[in-house]
XYZ file of C-alpha atoms in Angstrom:
480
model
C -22.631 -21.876 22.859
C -18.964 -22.398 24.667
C -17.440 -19.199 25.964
C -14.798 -20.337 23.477
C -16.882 -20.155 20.723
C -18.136 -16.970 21.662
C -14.479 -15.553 22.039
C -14.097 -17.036 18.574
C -16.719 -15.209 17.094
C -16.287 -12.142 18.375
C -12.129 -11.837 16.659
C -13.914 -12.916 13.582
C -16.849 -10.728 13.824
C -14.325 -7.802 14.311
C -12.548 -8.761 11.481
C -14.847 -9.067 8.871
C -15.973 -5.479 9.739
C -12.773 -3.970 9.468
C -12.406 -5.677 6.062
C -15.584 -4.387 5.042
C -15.161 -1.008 5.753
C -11.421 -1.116 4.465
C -13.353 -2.019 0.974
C -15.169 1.011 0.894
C -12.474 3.397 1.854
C -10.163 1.903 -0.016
C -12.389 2.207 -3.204
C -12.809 6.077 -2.395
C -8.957 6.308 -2.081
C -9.162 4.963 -6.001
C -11.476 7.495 -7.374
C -9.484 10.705 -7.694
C -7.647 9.738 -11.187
C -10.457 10.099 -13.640
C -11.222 13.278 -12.038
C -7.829 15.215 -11.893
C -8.272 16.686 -15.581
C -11.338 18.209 -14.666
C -9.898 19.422 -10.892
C -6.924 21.103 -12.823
C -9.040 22.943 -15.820
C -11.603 24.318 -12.923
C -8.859 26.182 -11.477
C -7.310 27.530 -15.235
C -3.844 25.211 -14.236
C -1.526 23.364 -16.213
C -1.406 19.845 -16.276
C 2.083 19.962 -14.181
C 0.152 20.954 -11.043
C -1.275 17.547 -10.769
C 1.945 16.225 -9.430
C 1.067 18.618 -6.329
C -2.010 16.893 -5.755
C 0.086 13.656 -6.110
C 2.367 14.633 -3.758
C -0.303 15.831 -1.231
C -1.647 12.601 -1.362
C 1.270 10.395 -1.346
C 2.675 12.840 1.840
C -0.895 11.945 3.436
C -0.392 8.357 2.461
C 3.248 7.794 4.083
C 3.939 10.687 6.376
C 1.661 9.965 9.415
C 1.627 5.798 9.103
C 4.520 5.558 12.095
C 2.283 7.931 14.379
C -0.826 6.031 13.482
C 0.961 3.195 14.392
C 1.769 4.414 18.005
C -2.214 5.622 18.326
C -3.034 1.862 17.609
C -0.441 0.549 19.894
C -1.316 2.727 22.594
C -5.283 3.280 22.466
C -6.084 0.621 20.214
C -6.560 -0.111 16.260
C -10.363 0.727 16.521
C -9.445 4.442 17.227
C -7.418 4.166 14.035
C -9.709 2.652 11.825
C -12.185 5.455 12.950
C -9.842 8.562 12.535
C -9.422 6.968 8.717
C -13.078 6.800 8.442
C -13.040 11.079 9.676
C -10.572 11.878 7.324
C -12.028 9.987 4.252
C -15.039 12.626 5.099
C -13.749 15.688 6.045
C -10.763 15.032 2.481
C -13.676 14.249 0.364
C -15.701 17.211 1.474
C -12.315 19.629 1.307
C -12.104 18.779 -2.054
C -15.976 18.918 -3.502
C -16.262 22.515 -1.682
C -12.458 23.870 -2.356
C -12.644 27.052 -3.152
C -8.856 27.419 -4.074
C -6.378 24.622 -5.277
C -4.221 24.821 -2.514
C -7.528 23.725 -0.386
C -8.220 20.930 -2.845
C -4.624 19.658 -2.441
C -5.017 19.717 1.339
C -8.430 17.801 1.152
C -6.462 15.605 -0.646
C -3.767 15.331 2.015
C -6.392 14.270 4.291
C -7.665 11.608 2.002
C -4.637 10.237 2.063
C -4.049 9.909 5.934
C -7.217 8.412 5.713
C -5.674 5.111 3.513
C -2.985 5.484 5.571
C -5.079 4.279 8.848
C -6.563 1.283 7.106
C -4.506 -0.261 4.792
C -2.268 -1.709 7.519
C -5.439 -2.429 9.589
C -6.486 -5.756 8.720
C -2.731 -6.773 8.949
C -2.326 -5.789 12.396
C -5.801 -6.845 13.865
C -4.891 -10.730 12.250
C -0.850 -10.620 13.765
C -2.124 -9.154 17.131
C -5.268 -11.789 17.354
C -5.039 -14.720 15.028
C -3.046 -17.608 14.257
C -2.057 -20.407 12.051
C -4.666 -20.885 9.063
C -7.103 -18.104 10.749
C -3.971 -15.820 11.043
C -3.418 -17.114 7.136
C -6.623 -16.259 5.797
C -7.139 -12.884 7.631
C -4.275 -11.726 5.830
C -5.382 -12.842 2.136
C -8.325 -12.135 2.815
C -7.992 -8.608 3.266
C -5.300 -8.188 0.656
C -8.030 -8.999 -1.685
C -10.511 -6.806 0.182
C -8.405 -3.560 -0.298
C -7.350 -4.288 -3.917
C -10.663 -5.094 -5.024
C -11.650 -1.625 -3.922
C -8.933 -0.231 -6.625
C -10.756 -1.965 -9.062
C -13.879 -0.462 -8.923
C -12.925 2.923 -7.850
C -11.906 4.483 -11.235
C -14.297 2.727 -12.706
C -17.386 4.395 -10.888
C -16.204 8.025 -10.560
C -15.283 8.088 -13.988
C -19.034 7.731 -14.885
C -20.038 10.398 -12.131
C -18.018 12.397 -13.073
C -18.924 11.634 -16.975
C -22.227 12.325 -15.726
C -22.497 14.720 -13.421
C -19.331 16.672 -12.259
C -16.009 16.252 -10.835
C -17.410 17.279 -7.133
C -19.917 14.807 -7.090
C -17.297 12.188 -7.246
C -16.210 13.124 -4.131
C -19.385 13.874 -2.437
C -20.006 10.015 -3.357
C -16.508 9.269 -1.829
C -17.718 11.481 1.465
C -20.668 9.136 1.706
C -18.759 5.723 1.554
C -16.409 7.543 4.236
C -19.410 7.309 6.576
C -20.397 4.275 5.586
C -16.846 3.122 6.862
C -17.305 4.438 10.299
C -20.554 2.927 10.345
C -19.102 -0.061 10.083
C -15.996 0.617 11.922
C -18.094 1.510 15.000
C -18.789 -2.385 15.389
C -15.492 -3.314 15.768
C -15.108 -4.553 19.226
C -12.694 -2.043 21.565
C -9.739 -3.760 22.611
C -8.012 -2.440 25.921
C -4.131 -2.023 25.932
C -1.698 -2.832 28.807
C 0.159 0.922 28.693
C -0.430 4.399 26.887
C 2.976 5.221 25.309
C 4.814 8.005 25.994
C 4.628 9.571 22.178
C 7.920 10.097 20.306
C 7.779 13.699 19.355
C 11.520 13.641 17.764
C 10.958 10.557 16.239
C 7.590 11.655 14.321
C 9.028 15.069 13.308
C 12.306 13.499 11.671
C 9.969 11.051 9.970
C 8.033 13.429 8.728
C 11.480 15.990 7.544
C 12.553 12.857 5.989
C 9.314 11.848 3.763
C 9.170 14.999 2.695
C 12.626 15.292 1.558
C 12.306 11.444 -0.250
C 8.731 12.141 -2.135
C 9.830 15.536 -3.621
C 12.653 14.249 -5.215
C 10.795 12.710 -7.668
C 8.618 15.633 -8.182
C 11.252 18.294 -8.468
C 12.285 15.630 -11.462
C 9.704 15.319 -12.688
C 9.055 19.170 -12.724
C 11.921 20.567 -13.711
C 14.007 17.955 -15.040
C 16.994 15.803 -13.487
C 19.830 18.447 -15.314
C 18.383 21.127 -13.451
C 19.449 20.295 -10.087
C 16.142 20.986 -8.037
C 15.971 18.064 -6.452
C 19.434 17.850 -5.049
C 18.153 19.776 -1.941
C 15.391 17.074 -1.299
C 18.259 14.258 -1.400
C 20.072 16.332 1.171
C 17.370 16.729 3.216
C 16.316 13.300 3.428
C 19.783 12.258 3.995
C 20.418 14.478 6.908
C 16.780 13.519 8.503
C 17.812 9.984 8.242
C 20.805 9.749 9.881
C 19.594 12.025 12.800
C 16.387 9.495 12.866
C 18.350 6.517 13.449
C 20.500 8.424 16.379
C 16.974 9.868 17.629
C 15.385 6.400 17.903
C 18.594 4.736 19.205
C 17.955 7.205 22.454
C 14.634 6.730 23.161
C 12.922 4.355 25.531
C 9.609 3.883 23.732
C 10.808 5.283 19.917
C 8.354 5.910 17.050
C 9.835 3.289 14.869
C 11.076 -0.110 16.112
C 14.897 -0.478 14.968
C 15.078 -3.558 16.962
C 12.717 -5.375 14.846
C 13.315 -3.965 11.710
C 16.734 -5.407 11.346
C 14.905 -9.312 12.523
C 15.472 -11.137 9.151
C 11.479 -11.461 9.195
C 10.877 -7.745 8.958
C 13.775 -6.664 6.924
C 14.364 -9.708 4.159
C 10.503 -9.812 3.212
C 10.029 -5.719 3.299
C 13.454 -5.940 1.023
C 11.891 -8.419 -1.835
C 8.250 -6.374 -1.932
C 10.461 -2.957 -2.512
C 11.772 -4.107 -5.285
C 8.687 -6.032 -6.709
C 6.342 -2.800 -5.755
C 8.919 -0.548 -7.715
C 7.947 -2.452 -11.063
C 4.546 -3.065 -10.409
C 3.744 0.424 -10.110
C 6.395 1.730 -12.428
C 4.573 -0.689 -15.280
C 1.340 0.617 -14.819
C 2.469 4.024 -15.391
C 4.688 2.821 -18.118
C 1.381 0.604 -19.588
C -0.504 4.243 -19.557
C 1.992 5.859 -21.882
C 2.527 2.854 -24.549
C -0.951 2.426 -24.916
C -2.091 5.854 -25.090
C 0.648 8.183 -26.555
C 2.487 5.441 -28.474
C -0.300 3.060 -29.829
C -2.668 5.928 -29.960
C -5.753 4.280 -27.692
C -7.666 5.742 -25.671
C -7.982 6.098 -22.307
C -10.626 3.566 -21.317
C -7.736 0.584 -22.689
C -5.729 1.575 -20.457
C -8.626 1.249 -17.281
C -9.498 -2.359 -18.537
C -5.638 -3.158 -18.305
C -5.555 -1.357 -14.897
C -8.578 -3.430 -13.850
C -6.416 -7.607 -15.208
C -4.020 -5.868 -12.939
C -6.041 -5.082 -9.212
C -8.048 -8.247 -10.427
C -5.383 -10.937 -10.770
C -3.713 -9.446 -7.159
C -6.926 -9.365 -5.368
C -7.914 -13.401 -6.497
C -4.389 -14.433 -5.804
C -3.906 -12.654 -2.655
C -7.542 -14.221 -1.470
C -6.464 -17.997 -2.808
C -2.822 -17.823 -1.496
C -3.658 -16.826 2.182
C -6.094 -19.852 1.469
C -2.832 -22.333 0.793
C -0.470 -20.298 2.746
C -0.155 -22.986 5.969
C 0.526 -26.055 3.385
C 3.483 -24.509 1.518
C 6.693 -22.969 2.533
C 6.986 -19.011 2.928
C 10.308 -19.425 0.059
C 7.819 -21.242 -2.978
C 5.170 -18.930 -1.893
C 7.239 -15.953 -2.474
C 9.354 -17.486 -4.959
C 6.202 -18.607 -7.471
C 4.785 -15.064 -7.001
C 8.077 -13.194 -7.945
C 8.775 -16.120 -10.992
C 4.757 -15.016 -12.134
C 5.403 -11.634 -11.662
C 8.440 -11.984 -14.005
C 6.382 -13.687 -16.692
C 3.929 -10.306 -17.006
C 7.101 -8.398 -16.904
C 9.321 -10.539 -19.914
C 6.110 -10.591 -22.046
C 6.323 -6.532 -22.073
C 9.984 -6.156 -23.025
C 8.827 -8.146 -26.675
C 5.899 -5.193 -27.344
C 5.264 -3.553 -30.829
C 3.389 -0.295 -31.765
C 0.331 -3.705 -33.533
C 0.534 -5.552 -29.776
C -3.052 -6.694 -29.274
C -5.075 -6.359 -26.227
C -5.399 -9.684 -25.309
C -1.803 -10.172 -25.208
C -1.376 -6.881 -22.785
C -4.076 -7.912 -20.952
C -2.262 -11.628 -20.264
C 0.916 -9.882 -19.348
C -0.693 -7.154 -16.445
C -3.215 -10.501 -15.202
C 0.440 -12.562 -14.435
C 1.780 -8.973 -13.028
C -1.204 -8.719 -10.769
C -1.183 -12.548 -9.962
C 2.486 -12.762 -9.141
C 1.800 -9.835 -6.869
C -1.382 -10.984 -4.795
C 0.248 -14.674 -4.657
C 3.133 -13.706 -2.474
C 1.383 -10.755 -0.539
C 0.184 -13.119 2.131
C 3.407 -15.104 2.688
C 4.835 -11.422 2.821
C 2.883 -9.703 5.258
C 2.592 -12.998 7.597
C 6.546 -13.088 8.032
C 6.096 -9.284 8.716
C 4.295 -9.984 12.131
C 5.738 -13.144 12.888
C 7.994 -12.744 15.431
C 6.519 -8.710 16.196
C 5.694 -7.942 20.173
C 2.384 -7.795 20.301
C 2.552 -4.623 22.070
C 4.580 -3.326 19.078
C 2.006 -5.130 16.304
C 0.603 -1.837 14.787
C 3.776 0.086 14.576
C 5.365 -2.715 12.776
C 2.530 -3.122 10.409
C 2.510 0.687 9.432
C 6.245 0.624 8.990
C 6.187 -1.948 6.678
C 3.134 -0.572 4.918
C 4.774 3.065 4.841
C 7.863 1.276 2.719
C 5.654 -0.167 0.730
C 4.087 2.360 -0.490
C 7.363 5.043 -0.719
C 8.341 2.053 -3.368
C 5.147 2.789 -4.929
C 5.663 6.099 -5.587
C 9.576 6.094 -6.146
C 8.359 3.231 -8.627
C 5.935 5.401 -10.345
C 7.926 8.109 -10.533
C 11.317 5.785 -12.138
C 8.893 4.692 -15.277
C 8.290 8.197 -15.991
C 11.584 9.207 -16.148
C 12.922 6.402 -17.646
C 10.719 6.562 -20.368
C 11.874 10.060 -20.888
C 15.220 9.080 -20.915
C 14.880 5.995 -23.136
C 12.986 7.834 -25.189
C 15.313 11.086 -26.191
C 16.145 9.104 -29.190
C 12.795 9.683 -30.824
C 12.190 5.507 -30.408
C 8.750 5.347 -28.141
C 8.402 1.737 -28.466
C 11.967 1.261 -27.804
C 11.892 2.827 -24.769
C 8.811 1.007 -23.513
C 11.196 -2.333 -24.132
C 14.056 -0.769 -22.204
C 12.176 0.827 -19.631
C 10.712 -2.685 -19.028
C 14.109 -4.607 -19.311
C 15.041 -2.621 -16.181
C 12.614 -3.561 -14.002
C 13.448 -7.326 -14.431
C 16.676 -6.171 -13.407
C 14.635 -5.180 -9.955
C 12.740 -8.644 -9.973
C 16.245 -10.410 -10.668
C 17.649 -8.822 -7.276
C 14.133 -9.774 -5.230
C 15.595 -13.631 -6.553
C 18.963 -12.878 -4.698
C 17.374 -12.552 -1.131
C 14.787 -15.356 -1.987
C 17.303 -17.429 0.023
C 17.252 -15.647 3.186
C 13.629 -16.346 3.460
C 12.981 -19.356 5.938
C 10.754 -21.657 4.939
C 8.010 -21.885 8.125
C 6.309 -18.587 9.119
C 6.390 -18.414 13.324
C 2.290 -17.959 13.782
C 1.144 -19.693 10.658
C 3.271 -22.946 10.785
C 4.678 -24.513 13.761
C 7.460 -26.211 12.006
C 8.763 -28.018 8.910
C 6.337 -30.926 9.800
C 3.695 -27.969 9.650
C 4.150 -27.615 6.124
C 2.183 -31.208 5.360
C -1.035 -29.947 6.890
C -0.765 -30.343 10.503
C -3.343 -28.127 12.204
C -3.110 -25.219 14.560
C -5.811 -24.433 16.502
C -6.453 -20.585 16.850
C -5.332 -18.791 19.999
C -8.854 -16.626 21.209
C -8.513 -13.154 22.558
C -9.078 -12.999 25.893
C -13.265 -12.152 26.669
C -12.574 -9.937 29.188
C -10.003 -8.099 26.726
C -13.126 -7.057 24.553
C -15.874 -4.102 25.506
């Protein structure tokens, strides 16, 4: 076999293992929901602490993504990989053995800092080592990979803990956690030019400034927006960001990479998913509290609706990184947002007698539109990225992502409370939903600002027609 081939074989090898074991993580990151109920009543709480155990997460999910970027750009993305596979453990164990709430929220915590080293994984290893159609692929390829994981998640630890208990649902989640580093541990080492020089400003203002952004939306939701609560969070997050930007602007070898992140590539494509994340998540919460506290069904309606979504985004992602080098970044992105909108229109026409099959429709084309133009996304995200500066930029963009997520989340909720002061549920759901096509009809408006070829997948407009690119191997004496 040519030393070629072998070089070849080795980036995919990697690859596939990292997928893999992103899978299984990302399927224990899934299971908590069914089990919160039970978490709250074994500690004689109210319902209202579960935004806690949210926010634990969520801090866990966002707040360390920029340093975990830096560990990958300075010691390599198998070191990350493996500290996500350690903290999937240790968070799941936390949690099955807490003997207090504040210990389960912390186990928690950890669980999510675990997501938060491997859901940008598979994006970095394919900008950093792959190109054109390979580079293409990767990217779907694992987009479909973590989301399929959501699927299943809820799914299974709903019948553990059915029947068994709440703490073996996370014994089971300790148990794929090592079957993540087991797989992990195959993933071939990659040596870096330079150790950075880690910037210790830079992390702690990201960190002020998370915090101050995801308890905004739990003060809210807490206390209510009259009350005020939350006005210190805004303040906070305000002051940590402008002192962030100065921070970064100083240093030599910052945290987060401003250069890039105003590159039309970074910013533009980042911009669109914000806005397309804040409705896909917002709807799903939304979808939970029409089906269940309006129509009156139960809870198990809403997991098969859950399921058309993480299913249609998981097949499209897979398909679209499959089609990615033969059509232009805009219709990529364009047909995903246009599919997205069809889920979304079909919701704002909803009655208290709405079938199933016709909710189920609407959340498939919501997933679909989603998964279609994640690919097209996350390939303009690394195009032009130093490779040097690959996992920082990944995690950046991934650490957005998923604050839209959450602010997303959190805007259905109170919007529905809002719309729904008038005593109208199903009016509310309408309204509530007519608002987030207002967020898909401003994604349109920087549609044009997306160039057509994506530097790394297509070499130019002639590209687009099918022209091949043949895959630039990692160096063999790069690999242990």
């Amino acid at each position: 076999m040519s030393e070629a081939a072998l070089k070849d074989q080795s980036i995919n090898r990697g690859f596939l293992f990292i997928s893999f074991g992103a899978f299984f993580i990302m399927l224990s990151l899934a299971t908590h929901l069914p089990a919160y109920p039970h978490m709250i009543a074994e500690f004689n709480l109210t319902p209202g602490y579960a935004v806690w155990m949210q926010l634990g997460l969520a801090i866990g999910l966002t707040g360390f993504q920029p340093l975990l970027g830096w560990i990958g750009d300075s010691f390599g993305l198998k070191i990350v990989i493996l500290i996500g596979g350690i903290f999937m453990v240790i968070g799941s164990l936390l949690v099955a053995f807490s003997f207090s709430f504040w210990v389960l929220v912390l186990g928690l915590f950890f669980k999510g800092i675990s997501g938060a080293a491997i859901a940008p994984s598979g994006i970095a290893y394919a900008g950093k080592f792959m190109v054109g159609t390979q580079r293409a692929k990767a990217i779907g390829t694992f987009a479909a990979f973590i989301t399929i994981g959501s699927v299943f998640g809820p799914i299974i630890s709903g019948m553990i803990v059915d029947n068994a208990n709440w703490q073996a649902s996370f014994m089971f989640t300790a148990v794929l956690g090592g079957v993540g580093i087991a797989l992990f541990a195959f993933v071939p080492h990659v040596k870096v030019p330079a150790r950075k020089k880690l910037d210790v400003l830079g992390l702690a203002f990201v960190i002020i400034l998370l915090l101050g952004l995801l308890t905004i939306p739990t003060f809210i939701n807490s206390f209510g927006i009259e009350s005020g609560m939350w006005i210190p969070s805004l303040l906070v997050f305000v002051s940590a960001l402008i002192i962030l930007i100065f921070v970064e602007k100083k240093q030599k070898a910052p945290l987060l990479d401003l250069k890039y992140a105003v590159n039309r590539n970074f910013w533009v494509p980042t911009t669109i998913a914000v806005f397309i994340f804040l409705g896909y998540t917002g709807i799903m919460y939304l979808l939970t509290f029409f089906v269940q506290n309006v129509q009156g069904k139960a809870a198990t309606t809403v997991g098969f609706l859950q399921m058309a979504v993480f299913l249609g985004t998981s097949v499209a992602a897979y398909f679209s990184g499959r089609i990615l080098k033969k059509l232009s970044a805009r219709t990529i992105i364009g047909s995903g947002i246009l599919v997205f909108a069809s889920g979304i229109i079909m919701l704002n026409f909803v009655t208290l007698t709405t079938s199933f099959i016709y909710l189920f429709i609407s959340m498939s084309l919501i997933g679909i539109g989603v998964g279609f133009q994640t690919p097209a996304v996350k390939g303009l995200i690394v195009s032009e990225a130093s490779i040097e500066r690959m996992n920082v930029v990944t995690f950046t963009n991934t650490v957005i992502e998923s604050l839209a997520q959450r602010m997303g989340a959190s805007f259905a909720l109170v919007a529905f409370s809002i719309f729904s002061a008038s005593g109208n549920n199903v009016g509310a759901v309408v309204s509530t939903s007519w608002v987030i096509l207002g967020f898909v009809v401003i994604a349109l408006l920087f549609l044009p600002l997306i160039p057509r070829t994506i530097p790394g997948i297509h070499t130019g407009e002639d590209d687009l027609l099918g022209t091949k690119i043949i895959p630039k191997p990692l160096k063999i004496e790069e690999i242990n």
